[in-house]
Backbone as JSON, one array per atom type, in Angstrom:
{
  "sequence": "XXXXXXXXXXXXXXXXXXXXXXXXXXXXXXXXXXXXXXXXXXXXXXXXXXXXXXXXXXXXXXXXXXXXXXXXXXXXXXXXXXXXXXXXXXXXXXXXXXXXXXXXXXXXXXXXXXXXXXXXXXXXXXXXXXXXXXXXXXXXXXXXXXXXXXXXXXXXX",
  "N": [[111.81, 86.17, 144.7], [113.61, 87.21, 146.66], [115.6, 88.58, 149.15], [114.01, 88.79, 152.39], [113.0, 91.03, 155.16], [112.29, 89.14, 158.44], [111.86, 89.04, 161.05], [110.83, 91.51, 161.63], [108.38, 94.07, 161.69], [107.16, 94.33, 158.92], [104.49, 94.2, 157.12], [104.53, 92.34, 156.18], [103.39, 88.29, 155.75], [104.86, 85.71, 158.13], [105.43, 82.41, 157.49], [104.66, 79.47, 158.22], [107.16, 77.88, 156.87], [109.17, 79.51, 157.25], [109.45, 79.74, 160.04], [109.89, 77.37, 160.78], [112.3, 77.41, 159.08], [113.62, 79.05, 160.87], [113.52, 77.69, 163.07], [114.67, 75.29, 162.83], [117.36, 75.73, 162.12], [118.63, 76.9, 164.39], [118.1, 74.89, 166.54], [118.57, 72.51, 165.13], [118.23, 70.25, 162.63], [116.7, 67.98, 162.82], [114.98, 65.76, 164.77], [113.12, 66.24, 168.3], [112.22, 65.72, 171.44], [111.47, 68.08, 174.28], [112.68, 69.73, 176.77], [110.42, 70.38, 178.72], [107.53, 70.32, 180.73], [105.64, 66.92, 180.83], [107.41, 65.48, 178.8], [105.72, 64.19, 177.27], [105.78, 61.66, 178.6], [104.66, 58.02, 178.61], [101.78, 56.51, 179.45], [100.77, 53.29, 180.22], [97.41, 52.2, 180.07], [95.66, 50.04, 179.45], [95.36, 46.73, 177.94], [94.96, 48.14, 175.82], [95.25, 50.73, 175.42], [97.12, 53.55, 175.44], [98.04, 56.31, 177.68], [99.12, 59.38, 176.25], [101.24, 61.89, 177.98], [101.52, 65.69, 178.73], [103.96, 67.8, 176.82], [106.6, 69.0, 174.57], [107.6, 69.34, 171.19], [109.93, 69.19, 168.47], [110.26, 69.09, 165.15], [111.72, 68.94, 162.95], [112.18, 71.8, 162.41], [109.55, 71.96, 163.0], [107.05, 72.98, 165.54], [105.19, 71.11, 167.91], [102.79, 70.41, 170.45], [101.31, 69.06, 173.48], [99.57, 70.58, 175.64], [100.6, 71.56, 178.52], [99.24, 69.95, 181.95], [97.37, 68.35, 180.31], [96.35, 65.88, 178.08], [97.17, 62.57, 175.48], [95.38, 60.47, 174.19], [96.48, 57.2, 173.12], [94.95, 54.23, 170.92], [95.33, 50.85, 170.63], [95.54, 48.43, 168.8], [94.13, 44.95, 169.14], [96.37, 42.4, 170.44], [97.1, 38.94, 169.34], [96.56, 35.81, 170.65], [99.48, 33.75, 171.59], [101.32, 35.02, 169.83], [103.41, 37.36, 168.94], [104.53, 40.96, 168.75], [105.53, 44.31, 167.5], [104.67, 47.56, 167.77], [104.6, 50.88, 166.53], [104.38, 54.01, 168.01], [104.07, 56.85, 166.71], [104.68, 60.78, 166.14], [103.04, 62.1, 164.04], [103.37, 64.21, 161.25], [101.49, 66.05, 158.74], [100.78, 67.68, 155.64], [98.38, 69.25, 153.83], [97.04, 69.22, 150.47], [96.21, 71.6, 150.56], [97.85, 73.14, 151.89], [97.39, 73.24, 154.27], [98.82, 72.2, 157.37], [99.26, 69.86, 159.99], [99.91, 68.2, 163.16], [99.62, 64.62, 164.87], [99.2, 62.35, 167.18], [100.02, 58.61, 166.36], [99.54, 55.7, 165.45], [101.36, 52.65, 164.28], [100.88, 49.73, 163.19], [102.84, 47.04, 163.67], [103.99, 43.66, 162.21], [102.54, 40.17, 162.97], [103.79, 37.87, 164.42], [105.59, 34.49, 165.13], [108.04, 34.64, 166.44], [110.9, 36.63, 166.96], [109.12, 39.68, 167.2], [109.6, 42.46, 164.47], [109.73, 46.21, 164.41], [107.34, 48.11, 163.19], [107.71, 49.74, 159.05], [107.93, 53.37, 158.69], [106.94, 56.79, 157.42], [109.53, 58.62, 156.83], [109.87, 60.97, 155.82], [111.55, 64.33, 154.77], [110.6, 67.42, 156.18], [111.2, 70.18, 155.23], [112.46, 70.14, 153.01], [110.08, 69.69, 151.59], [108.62, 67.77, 152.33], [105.42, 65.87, 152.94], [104.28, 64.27, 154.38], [105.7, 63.22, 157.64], [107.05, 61.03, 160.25], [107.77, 61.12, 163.43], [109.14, 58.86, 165.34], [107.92, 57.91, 168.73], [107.68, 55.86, 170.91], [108.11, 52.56, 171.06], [105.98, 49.76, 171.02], [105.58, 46.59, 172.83], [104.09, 43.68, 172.3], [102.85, 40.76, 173.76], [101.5, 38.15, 172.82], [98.2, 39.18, 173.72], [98.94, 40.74, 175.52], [100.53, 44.25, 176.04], [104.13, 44.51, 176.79], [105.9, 46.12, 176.77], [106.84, 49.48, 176.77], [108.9, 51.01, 174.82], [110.93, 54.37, 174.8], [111.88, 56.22, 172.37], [112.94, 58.58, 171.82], [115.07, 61.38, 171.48], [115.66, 64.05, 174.25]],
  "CA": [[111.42, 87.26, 145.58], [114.98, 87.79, 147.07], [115.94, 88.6, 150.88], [113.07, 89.43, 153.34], [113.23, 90.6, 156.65], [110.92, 88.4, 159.18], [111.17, 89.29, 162.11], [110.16, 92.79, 161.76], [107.29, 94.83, 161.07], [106.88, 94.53, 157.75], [103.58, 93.99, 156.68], [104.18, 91.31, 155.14], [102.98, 87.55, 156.81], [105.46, 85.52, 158.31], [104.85, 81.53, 156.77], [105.23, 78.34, 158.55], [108.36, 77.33, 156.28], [109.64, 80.51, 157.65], [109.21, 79.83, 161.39], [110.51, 76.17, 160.63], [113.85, 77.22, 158.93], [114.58, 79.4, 161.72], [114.03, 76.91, 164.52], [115.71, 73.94, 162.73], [119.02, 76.14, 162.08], [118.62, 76.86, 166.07], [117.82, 73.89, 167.31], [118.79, 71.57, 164.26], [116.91, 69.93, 161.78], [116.32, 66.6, 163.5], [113.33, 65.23, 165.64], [113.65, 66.38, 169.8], [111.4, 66.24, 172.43], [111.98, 69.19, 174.69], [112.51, 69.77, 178.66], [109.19, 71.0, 178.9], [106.31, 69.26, 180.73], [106.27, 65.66, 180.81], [108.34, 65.11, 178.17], [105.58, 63.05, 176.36], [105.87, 60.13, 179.69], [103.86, 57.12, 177.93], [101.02, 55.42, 180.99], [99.59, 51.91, 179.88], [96.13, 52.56, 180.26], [95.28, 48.66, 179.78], [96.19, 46.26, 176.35], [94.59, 48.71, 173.79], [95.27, 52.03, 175.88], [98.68, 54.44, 176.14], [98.18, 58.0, 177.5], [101.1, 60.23, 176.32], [101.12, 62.98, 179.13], [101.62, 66.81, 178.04], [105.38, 68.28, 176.55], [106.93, 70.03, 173.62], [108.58, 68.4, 170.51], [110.16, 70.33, 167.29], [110.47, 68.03, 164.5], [112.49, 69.15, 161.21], [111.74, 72.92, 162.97], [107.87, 72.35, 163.71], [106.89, 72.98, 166.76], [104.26, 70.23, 168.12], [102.48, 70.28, 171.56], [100.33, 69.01, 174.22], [99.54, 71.58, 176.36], [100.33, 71.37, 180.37], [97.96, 69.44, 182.64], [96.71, 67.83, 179.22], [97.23, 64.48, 177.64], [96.23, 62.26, 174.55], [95.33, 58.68, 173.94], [96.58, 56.19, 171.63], [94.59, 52.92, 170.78], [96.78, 49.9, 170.63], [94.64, 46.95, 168.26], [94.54, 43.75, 170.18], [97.26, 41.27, 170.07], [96.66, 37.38, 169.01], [97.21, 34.55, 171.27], [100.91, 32.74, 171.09], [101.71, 36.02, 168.79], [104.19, 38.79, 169.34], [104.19, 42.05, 167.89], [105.91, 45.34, 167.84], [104.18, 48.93, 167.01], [105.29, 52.18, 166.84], [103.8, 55.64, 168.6], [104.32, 58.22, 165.62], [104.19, 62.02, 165.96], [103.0, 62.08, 162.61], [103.25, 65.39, 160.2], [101.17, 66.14, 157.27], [100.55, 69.07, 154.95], [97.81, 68.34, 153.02], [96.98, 69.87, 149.19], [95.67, 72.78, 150.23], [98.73, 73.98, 152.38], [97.27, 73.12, 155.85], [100.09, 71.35, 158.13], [98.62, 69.07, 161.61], [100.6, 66.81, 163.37], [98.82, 63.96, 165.56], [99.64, 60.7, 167.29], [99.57, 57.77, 165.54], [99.84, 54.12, 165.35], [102.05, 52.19, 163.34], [100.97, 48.36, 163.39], [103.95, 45.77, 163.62], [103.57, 42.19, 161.26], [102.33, 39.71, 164.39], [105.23, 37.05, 164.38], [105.69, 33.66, 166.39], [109.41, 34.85, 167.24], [111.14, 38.17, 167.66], [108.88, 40.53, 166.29], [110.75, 43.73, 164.12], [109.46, 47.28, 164.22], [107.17, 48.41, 161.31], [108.23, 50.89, 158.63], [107.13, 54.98, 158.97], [107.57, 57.21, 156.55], [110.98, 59.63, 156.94], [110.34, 62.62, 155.0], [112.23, 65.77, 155.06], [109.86, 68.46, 156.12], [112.21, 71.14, 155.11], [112.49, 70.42, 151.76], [108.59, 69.57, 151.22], [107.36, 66.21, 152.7], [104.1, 65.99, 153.14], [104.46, 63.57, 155.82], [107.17, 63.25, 157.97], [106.73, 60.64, 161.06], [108.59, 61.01, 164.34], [108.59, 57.56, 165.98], [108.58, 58.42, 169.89], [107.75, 54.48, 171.46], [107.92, 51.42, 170.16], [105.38, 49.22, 171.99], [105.97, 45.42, 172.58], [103.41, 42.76, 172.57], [103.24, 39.41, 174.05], [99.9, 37.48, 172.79], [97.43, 40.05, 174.21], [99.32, 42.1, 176.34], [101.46, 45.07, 176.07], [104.74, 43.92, 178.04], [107.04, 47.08, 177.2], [106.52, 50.94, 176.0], [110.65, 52.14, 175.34], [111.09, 55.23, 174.5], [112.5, 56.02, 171.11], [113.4, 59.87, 171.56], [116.25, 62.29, 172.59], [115.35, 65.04, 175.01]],
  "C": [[112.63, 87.88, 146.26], [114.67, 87.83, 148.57], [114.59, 89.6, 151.71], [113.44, 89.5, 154.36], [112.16, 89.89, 157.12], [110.61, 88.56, 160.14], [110.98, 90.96, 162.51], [109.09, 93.02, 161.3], [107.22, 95.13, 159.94], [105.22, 94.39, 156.6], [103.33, 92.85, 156.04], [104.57, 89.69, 156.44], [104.56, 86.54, 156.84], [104.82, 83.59, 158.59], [105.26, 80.5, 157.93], [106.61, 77.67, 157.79], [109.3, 78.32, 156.85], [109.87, 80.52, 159.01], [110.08, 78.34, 161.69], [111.99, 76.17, 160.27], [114.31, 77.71, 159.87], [114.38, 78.69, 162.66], [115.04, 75.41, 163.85], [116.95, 74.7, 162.7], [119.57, 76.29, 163.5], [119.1, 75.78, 166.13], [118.81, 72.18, 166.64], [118.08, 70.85, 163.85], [116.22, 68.32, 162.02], [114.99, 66.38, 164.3], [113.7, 65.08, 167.68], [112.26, 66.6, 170.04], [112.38, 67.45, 173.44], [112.43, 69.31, 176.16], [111.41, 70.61, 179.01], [108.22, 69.89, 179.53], [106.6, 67.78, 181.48], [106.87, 64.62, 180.12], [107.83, 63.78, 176.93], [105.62, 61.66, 177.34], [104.22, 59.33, 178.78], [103.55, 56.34, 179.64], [100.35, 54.41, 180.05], [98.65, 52.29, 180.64], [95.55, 50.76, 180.65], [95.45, 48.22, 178.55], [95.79, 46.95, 175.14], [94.51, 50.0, 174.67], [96.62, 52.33, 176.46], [98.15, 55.54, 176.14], [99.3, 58.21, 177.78], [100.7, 61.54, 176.89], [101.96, 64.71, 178.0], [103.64, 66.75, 177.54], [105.18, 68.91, 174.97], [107.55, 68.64, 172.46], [109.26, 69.55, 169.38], [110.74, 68.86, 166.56], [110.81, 69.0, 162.67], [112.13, 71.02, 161.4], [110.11, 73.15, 162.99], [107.58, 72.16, 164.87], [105.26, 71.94, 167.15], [103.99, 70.14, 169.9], [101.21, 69.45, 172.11], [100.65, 69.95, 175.41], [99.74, 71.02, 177.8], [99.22, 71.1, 181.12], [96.98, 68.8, 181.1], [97.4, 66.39, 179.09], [96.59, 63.89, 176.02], [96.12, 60.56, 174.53], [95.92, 58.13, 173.07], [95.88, 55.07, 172.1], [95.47, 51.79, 169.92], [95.62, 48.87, 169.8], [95.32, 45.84, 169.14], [95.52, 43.08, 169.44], [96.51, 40.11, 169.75], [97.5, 36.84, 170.04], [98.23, 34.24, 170.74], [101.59, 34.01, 169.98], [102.31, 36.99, 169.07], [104.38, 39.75, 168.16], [104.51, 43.06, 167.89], [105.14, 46.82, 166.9], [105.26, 50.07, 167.85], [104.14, 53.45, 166.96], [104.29, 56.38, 167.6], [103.85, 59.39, 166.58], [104.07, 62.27, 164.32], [102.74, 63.95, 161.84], [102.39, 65.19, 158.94], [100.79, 67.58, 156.48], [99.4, 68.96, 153.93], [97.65, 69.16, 151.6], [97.02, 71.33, 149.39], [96.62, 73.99, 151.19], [98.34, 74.04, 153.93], [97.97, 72.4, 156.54], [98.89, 71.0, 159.64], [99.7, 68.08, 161.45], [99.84, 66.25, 164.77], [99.77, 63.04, 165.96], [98.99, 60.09, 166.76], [100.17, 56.74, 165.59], [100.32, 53.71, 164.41], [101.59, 50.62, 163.78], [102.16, 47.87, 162.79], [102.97, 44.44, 162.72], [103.64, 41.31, 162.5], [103.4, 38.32, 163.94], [105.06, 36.13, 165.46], [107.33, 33.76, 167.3], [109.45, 35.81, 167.75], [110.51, 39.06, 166.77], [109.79, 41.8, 165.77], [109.69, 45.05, 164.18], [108.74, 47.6, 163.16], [108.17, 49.66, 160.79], [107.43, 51.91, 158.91], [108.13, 55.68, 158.1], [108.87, 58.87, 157.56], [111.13, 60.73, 156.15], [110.81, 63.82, 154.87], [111.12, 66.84, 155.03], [110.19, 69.8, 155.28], [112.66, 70.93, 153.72], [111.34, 69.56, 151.27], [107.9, 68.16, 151.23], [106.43, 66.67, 152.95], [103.57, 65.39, 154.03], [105.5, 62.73, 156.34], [106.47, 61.74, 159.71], [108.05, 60.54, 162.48], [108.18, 59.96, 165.77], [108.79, 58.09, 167.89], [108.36, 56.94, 171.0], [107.39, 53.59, 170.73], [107.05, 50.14, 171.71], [105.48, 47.92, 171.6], [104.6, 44.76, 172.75], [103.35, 41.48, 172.61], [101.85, 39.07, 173.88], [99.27, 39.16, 172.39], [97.67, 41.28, 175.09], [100.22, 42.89, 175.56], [102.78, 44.73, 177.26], [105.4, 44.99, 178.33], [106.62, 48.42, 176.03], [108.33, 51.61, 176.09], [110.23, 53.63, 174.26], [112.28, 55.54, 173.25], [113.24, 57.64, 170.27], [114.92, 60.67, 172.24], [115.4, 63.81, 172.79], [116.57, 66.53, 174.79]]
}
């Protein structure tokens, strides 16, 4: 097709891959929360409840929100007695067949361990040259037994 303009009046539509290359060349093609909001602040709710409070993110140049004065839940699966356990908070990306893109929170279960538990895996896909799902880890949550002991934060602002 050759060189389009985009941000003019051209009649012609202006694509999500299109809105994505120009904020990652901005911004850069990496995974940021924003100074917007509350930056995403993670509240223990109680051992199977985190609300992540409103903010901005841009992830591989997609723009991802919770709106101001908003929030969302994550559900945490219970821990085991004597068992420690580490998950991960995703901002997860997907695109699915038919060319529709959503990104959600999402849970990553940890392998429950009698030592130091490790982090699970999440997939790392390059949006920007056509993952289909990309995951941007933003806390890694600890568990002791049954509780939740620690929510760190796993982003740059």
């Amino acid at each position: 097709m050759g060189m389009q303009l985009n941000t003019g009046a051209t009649g012609q539509q202006v694509t999500a891959e299109d809105d994505g290359s120009l904020y990652s060349n901005i911004f850069g093609n990496g995974c940021y929360v924003l100074e917007s909001g509350n930056q995403f602040k993670a509240e223990i709710q109680n051992n199977n409840r985190i609300k992540i409070y409103d903010g901005d993110a841009l992830m591989q140049g997609r723009h991802v929100i919770i709106h101001a004065n908003d929030s969302d839940v994550v559900i945490i699966n219970n821990g085991t007695s004597k068992k420690n356990r580490k998950d991960l908070i995703t901002i997860r990306y997907i695109k699915g067949n038919d060319g529709v893109e959503d990104a959600y929170l999402n849970v990553i279960q940890g392998t429950e361990v009698d030592g130091v538990p490790a982090a699970p895996e999440h997939v790392d896909g390059n949006i920007l040259t056509g993952a289909t799902t990309k995951d941007f880890p933003i806390y890694e949550v600890e568990l002791q037994g049954i509780n939740i002991i620690e929510v760190t934060p796993l982003f740059e602002v």
